[in-house]
Backbone as a printed PyTorch tensor [residue, N CA C, xyz], in Angstrom:
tensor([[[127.4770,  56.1140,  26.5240],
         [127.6700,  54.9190,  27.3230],
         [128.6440,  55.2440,  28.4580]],

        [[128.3390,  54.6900,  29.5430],
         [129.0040,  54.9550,  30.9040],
         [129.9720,  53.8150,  31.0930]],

        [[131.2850,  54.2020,  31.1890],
         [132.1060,  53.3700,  31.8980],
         [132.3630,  52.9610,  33.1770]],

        [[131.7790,  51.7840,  33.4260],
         [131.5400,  51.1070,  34.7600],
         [132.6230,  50.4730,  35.4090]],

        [[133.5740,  50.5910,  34.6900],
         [135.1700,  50.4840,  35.1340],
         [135.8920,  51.1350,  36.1950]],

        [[135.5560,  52.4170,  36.0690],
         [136.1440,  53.6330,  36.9620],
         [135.1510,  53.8870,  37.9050]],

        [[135.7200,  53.4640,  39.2340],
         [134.5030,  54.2200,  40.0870],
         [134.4550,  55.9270,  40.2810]],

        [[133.1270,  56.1600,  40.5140],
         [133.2600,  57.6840,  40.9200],
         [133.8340,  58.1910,  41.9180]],

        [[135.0610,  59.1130,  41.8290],
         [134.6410,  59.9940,  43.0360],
         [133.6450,  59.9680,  43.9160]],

        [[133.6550,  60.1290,  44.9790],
         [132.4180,  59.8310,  46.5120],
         [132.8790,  61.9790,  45.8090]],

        [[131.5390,  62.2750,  46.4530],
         [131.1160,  63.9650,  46.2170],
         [131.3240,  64.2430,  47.5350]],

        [[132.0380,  65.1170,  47.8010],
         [132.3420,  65.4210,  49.2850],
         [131.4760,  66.4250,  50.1880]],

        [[130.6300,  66.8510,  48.8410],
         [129.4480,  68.1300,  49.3720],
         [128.4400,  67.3870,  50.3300]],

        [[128.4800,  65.4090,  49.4220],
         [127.3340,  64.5490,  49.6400],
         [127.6840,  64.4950,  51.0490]],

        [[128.8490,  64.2330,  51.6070],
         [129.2450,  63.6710,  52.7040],
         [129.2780,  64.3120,  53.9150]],

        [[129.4690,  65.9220,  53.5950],
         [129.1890,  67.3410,  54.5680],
         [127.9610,  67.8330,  54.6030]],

        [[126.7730,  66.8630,  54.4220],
         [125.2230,  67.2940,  54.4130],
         [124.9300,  66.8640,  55.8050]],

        [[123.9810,  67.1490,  56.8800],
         [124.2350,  67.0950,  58.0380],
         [122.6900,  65.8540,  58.4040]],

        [[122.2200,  65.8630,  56.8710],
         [121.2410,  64.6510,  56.7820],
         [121.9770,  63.1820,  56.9930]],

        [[123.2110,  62.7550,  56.0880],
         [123.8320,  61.7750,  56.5030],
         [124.7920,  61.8210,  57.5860]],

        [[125.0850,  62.3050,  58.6290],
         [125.6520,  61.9950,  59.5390],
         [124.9990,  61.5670,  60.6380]],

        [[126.1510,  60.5320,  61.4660],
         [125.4760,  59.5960,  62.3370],
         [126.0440,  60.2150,  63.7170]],

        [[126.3730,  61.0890,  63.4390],
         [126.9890,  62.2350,  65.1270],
         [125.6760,  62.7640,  65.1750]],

        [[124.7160,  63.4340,  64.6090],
         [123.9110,  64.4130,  64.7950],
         [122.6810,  63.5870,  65.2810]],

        [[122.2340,  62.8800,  64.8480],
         [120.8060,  62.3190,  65.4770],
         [121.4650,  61.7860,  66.5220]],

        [[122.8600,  60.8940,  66.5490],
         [123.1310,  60.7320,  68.4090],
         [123.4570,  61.5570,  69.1120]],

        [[123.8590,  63.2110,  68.9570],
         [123.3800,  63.6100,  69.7380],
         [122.4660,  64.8150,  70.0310]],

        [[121.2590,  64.6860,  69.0370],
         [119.9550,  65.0180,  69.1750],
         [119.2820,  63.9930,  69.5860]],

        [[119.2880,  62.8390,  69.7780],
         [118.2620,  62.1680,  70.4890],
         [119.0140,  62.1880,  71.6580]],

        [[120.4730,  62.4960,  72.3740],
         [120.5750,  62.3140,  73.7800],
         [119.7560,  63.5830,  74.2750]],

        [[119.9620,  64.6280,  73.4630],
         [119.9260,  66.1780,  74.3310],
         [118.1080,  65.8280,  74.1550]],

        [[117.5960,  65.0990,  73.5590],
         [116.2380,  65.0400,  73.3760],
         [115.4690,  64.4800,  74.5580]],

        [[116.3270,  63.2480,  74.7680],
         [116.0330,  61.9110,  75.5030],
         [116.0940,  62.4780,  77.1470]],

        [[117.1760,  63.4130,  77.6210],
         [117.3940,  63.9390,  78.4290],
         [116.8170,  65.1200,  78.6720]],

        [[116.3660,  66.0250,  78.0320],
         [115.1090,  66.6190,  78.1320],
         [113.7800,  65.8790,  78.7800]],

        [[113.7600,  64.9280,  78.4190],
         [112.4160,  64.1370,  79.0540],
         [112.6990,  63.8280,  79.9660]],

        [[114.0360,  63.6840,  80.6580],
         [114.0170,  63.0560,  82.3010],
         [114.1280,  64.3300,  82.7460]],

        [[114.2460,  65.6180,  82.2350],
         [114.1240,  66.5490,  83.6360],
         [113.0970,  66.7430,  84.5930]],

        [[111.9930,  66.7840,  83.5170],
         [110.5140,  66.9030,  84.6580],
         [110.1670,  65.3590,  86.0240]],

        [[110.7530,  64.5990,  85.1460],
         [111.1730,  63.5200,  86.4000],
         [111.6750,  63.1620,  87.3610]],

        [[112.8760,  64.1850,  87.2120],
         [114.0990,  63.9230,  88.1520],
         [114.0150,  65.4960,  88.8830]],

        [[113.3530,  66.7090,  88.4780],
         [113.4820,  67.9160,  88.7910],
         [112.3900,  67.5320,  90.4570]],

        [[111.3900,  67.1350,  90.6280],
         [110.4790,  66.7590,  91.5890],
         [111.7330,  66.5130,  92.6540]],

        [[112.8270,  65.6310,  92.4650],
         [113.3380,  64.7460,  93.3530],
         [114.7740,  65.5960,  93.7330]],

        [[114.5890,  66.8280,  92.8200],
         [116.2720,  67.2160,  93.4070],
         [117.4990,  66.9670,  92.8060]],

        [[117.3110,  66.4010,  91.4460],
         [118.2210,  65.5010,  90.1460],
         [118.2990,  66.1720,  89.2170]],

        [[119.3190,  66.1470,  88.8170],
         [120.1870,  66.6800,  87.5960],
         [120.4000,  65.1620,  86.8690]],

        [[120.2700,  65.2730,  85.4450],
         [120.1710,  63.6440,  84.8180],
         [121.5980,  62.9910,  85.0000]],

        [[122.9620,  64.1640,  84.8610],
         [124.0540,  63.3460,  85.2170],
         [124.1500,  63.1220,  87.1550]],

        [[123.6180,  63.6180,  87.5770],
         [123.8040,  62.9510,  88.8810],
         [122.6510,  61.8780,  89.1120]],

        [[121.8340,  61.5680,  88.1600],
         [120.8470,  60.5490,  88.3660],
         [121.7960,  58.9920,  87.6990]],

        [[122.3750,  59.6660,  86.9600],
         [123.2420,  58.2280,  85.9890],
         [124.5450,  58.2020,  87.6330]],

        [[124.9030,  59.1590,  88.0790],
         [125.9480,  58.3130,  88.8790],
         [125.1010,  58.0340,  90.3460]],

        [[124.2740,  58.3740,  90.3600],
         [123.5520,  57.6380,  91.4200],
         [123.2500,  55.6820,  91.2410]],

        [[122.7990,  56.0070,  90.0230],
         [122.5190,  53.9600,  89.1460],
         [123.6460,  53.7110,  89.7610]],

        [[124.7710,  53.9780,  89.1430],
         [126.2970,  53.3820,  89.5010],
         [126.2940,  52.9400,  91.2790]],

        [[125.8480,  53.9720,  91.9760],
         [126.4080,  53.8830,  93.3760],
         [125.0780,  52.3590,  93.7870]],

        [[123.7600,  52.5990,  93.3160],
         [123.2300,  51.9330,  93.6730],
         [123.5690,  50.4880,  93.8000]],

        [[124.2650,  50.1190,  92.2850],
         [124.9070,  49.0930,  91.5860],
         [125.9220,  48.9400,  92.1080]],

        [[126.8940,  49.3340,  92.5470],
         [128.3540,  49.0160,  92.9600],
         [128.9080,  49.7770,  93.9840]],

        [[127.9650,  50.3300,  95.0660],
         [128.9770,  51.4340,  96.1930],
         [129.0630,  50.4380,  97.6360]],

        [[130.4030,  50.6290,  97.8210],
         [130.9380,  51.8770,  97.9230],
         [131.9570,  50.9980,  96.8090]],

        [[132.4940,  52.2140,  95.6920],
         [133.7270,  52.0830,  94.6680],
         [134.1420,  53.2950,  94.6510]],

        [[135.4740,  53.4720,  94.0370],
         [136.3520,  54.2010,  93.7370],
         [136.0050,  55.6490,  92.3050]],

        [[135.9270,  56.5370,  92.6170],
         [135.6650,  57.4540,  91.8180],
         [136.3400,  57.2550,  90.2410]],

        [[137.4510,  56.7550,  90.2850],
         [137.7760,  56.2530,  88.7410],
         [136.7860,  55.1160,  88.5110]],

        [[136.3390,  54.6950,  89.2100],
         [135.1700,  53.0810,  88.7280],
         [133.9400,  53.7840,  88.2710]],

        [[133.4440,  55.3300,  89.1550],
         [132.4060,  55.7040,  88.3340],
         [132.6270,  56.6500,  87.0340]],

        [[134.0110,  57.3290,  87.3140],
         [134.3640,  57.7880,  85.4370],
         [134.6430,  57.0320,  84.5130]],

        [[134.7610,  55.4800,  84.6520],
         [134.7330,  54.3630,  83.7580],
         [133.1670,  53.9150,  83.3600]],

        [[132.2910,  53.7090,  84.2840],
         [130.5500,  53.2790,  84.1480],
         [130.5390,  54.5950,  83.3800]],

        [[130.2750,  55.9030,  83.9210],
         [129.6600,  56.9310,  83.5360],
         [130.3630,  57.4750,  82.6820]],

        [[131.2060,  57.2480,  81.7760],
         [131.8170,  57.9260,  80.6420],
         [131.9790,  59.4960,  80.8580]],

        [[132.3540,  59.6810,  81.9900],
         [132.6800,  60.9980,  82.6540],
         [134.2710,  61.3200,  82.6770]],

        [[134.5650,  62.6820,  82.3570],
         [136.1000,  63.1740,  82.6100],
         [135.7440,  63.5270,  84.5160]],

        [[136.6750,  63.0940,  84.7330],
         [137.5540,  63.2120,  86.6600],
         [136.8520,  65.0200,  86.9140]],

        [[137.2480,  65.8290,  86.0370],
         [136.8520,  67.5170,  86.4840],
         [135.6850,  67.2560,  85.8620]],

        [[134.6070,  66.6210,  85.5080],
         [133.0560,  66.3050,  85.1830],
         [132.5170,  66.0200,  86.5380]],

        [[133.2930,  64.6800,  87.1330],
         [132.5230,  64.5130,  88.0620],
         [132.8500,  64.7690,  89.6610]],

        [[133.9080,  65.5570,  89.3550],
         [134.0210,  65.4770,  90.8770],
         [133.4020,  66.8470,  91.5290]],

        [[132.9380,  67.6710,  91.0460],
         [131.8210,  69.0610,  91.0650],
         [130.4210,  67.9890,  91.7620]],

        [[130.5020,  67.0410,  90.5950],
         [128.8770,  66.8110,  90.7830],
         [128.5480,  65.3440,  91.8380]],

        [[129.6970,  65.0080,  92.0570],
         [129.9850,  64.2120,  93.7650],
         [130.1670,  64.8280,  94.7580]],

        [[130.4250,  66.2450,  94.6900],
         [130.6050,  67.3760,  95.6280],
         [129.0490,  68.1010,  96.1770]],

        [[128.4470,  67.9030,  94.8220],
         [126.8700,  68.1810,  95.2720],
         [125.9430,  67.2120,  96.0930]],

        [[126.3270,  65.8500,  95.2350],
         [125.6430,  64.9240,  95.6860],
         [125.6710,  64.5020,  97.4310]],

        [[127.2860,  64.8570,  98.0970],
         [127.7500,  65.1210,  99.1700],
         [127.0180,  66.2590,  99.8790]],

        [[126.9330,  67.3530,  99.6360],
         [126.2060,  68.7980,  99.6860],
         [124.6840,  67.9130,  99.9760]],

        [[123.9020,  67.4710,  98.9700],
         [122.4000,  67.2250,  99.3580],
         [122.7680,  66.1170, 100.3940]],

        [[123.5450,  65.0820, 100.4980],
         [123.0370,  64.3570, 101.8750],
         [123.2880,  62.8750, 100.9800]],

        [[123.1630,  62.6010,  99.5200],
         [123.4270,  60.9390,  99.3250],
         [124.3960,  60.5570,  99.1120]],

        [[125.9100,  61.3340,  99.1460],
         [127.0420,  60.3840,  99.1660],
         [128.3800,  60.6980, 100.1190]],

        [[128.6380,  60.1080, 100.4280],
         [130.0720,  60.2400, 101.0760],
         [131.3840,  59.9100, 100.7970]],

        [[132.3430,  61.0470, 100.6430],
         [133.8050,  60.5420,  99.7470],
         [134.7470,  60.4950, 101.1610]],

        [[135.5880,  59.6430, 101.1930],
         [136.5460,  59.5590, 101.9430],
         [137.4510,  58.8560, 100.6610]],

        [[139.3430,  59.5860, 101.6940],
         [140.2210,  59.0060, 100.8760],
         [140.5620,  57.8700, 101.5210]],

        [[141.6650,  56.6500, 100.5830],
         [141.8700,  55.4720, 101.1540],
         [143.1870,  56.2530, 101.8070]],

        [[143.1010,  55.1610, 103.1260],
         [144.2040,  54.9840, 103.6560],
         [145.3060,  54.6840, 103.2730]],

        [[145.5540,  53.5870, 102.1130],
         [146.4880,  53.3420, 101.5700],
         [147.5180,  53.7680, 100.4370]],

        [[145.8490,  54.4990, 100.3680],
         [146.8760,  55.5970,  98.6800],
         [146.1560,  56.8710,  98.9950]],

        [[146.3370,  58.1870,  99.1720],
         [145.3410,  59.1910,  99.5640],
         [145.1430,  59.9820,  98.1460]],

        [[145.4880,  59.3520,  97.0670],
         [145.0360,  59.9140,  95.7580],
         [143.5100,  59.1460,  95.5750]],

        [[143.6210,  57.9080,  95.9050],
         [142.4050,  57.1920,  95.8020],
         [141.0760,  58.0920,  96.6420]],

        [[140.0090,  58.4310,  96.1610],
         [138.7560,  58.6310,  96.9160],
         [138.0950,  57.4120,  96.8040]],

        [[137.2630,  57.0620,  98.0510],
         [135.9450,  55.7880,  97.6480],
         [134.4090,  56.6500,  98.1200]],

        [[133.3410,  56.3780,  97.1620],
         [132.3050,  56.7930,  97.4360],
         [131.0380,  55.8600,  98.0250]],

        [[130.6200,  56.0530,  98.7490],
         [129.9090,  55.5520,  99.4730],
         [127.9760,  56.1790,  99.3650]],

        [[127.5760,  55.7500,  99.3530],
         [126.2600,  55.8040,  99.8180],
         [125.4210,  56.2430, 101.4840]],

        [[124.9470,  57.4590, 101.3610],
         [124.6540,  57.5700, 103.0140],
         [123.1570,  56.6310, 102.8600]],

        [[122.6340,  56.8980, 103.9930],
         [121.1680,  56.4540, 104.2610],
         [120.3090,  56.8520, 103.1170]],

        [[120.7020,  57.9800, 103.1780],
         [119.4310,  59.1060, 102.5550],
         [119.5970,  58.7940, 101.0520]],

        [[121.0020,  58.5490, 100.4440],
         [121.2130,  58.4680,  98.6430],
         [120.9080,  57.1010,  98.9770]],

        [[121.1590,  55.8600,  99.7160],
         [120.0400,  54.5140,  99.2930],
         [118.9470,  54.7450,  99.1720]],

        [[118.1190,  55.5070, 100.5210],
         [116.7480,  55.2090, 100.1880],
         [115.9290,  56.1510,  99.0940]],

        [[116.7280,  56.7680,  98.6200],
         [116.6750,  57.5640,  97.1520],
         [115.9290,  57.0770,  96.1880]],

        [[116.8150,  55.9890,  96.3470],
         [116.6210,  54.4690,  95.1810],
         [115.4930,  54.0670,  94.7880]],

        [[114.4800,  53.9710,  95.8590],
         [112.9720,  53.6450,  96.2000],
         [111.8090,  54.4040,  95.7480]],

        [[112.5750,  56.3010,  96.0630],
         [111.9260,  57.4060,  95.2200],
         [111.9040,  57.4770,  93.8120]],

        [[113.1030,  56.8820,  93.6570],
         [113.4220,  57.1140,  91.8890],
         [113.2970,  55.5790,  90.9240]],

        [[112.2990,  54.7120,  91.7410],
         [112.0680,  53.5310,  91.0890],
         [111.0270,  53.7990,  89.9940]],

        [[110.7230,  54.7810,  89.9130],
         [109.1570,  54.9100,  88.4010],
         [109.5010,  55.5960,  87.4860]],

        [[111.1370,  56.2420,  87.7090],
         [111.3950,  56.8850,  86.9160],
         [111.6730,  56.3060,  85.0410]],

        [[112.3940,  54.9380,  85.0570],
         [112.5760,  54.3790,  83.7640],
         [111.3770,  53.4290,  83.0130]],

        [[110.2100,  53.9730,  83.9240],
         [108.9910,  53.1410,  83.3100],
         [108.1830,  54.4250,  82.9820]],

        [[108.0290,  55.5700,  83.7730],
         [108.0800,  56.5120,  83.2060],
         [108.7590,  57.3380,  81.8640]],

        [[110.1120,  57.3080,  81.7720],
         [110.5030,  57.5130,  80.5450],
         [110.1370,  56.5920,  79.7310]],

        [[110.1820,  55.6260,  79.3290],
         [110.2260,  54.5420,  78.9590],
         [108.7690,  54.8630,  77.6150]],

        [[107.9010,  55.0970,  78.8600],
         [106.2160,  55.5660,  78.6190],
         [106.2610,  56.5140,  77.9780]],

        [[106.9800,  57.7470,  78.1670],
         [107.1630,  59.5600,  77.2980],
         [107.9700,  58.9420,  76.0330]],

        [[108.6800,  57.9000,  75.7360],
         [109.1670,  57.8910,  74.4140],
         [108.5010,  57.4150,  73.2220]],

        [[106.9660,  56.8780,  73.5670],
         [106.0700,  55.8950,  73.2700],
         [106.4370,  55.4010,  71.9690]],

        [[107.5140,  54.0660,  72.2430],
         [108.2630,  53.3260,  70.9370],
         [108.0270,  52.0220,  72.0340]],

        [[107.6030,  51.5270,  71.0160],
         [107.3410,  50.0560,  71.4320],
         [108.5080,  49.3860,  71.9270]],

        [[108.3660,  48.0660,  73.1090],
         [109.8120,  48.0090,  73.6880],
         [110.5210,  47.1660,  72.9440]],

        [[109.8300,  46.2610,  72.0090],
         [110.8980,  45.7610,  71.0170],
         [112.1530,  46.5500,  70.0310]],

        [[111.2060,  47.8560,  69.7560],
         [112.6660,  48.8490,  69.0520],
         [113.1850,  49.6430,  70.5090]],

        [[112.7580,  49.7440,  71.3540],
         [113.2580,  50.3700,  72.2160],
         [114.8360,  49.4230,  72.8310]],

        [[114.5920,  47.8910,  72.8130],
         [115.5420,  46.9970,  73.1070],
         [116.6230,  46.8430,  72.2050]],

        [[115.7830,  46.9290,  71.0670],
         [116.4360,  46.6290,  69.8300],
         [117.8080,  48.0410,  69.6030]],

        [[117.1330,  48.8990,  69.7130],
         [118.1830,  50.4880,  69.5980],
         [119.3640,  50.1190,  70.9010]],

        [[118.3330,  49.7600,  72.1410],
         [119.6420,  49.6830,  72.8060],
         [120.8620,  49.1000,  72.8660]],

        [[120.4630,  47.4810,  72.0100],
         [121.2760,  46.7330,  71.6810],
         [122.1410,  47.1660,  70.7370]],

        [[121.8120,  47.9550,  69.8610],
         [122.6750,  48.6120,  69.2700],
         [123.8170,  49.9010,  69.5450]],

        [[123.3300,  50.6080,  70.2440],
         [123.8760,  52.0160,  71.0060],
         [124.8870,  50.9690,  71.9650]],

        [[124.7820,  49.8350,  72.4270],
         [125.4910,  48.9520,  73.0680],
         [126.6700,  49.0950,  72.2600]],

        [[126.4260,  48.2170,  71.4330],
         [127.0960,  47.6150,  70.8660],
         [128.4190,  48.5110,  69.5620]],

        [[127.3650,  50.0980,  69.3600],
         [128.6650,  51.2250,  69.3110],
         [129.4830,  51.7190,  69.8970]],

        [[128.9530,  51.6530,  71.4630],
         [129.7470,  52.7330,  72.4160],
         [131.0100,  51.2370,  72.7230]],

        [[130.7060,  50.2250,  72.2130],
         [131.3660,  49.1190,  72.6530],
         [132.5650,  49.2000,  71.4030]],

        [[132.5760,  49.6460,  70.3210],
         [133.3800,  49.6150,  69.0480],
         [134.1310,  50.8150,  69.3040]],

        [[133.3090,  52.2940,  69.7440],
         [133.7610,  53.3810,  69.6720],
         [134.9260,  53.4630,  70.8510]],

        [[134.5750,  52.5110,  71.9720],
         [135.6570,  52.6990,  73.0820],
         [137.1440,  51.5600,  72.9170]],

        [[137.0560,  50.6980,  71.7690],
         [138.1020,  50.2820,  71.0650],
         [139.1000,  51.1250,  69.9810]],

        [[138.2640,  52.1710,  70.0440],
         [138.8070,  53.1560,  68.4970],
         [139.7830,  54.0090,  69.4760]],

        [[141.4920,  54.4560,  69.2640],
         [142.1350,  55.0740,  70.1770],
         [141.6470,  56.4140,  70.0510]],

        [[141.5970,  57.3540,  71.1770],
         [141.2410,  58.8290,  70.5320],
         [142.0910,  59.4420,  69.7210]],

        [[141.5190,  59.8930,  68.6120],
         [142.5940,  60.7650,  67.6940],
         [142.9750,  60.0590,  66.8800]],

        [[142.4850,  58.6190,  66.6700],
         [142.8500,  58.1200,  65.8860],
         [142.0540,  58.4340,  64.2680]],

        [[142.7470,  57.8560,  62.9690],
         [142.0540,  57.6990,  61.7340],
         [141.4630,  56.5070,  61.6720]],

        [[140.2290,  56.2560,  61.7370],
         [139.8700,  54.9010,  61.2730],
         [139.4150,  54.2890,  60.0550]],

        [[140.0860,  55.4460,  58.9050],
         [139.4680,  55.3690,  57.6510],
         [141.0250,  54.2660,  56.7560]],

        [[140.0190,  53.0110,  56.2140],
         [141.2250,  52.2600,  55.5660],
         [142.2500,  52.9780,  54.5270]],

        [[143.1850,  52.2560,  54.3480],
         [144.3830,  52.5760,  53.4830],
         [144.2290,  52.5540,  52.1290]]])
């Protein structure tokens, strides 16, 4: 007879199996997911992280280069290489502010707006290569929302395991 009194030990072998962890399929389905936008974005001259800070500029330029390492969950030496390119091909322009010359603001030329227009088939296209119906497709996102929304409350380095 088993005593149901004492809980078990959790098996720690159980817990270092790389089947239950929730790091590994997120990020095998990014490196997956992003695999599928290269052949999309390769036509146009795009690298997938300069396609995500392009959204941003579309959405909110001209802003401040800390406004797009806040949207784009980018470190400052991440993106300022790849605003240097984007400058290099012709769609953005950095100037510093006048008022603070630590501040850069990025801007949009002609050529990175009308970009915008080229790269409009691109998320109906992916969308199409993932062929998951858009109810779980909404449904996941609402969720991936709603982690990166918990995970950016958690301090870095912190323990979040109770007492």
């Amino acid at each position: 007879m088993t005593d149901v009194s004492q809980p078990q030990a959790p098996n720690t072998d159980d817990y270092l199996r790389l089947d239950r962890q929730l790091c590994f399929p997120l990020y095998a389905a990014s490196r997956l997911v992003t695999r599928l936008y290269q052949p999309l974005l390769e036509p146009l001259g795009l690298t997938y992280p300069q396609y995500i800070v392009l959204m941003i500029l579309w959405e909110d330029a001209p802003c401040t280069v800390s406004h797009i390492v806040e949207r784009a969950m980018l470190n400052t030496n991440t993106l300022t290489p790849l605003l240097k390119r984007l400058e290099q091909l012709g769609y953005v322009r950095r100037t510093r502010s006048t008022a603070d010359e630590r501040v850069v603001q990025i801007s949009l030329t002609d050529a990175g707006a009308e970009l915008k227009g080229r790269c409009g088939c691109v998320p109906t296209a992916m969308f199409e290569s993932l062929n998951l119906p858009i109810e779980k497709g909404i449904a996941l996102k609402g969720l991936l929302d709603e982690l990166i929304t918990h995970l950016n409350s958690v301090p870095a380095g912190s323990d979040t395991r109770a007492d």
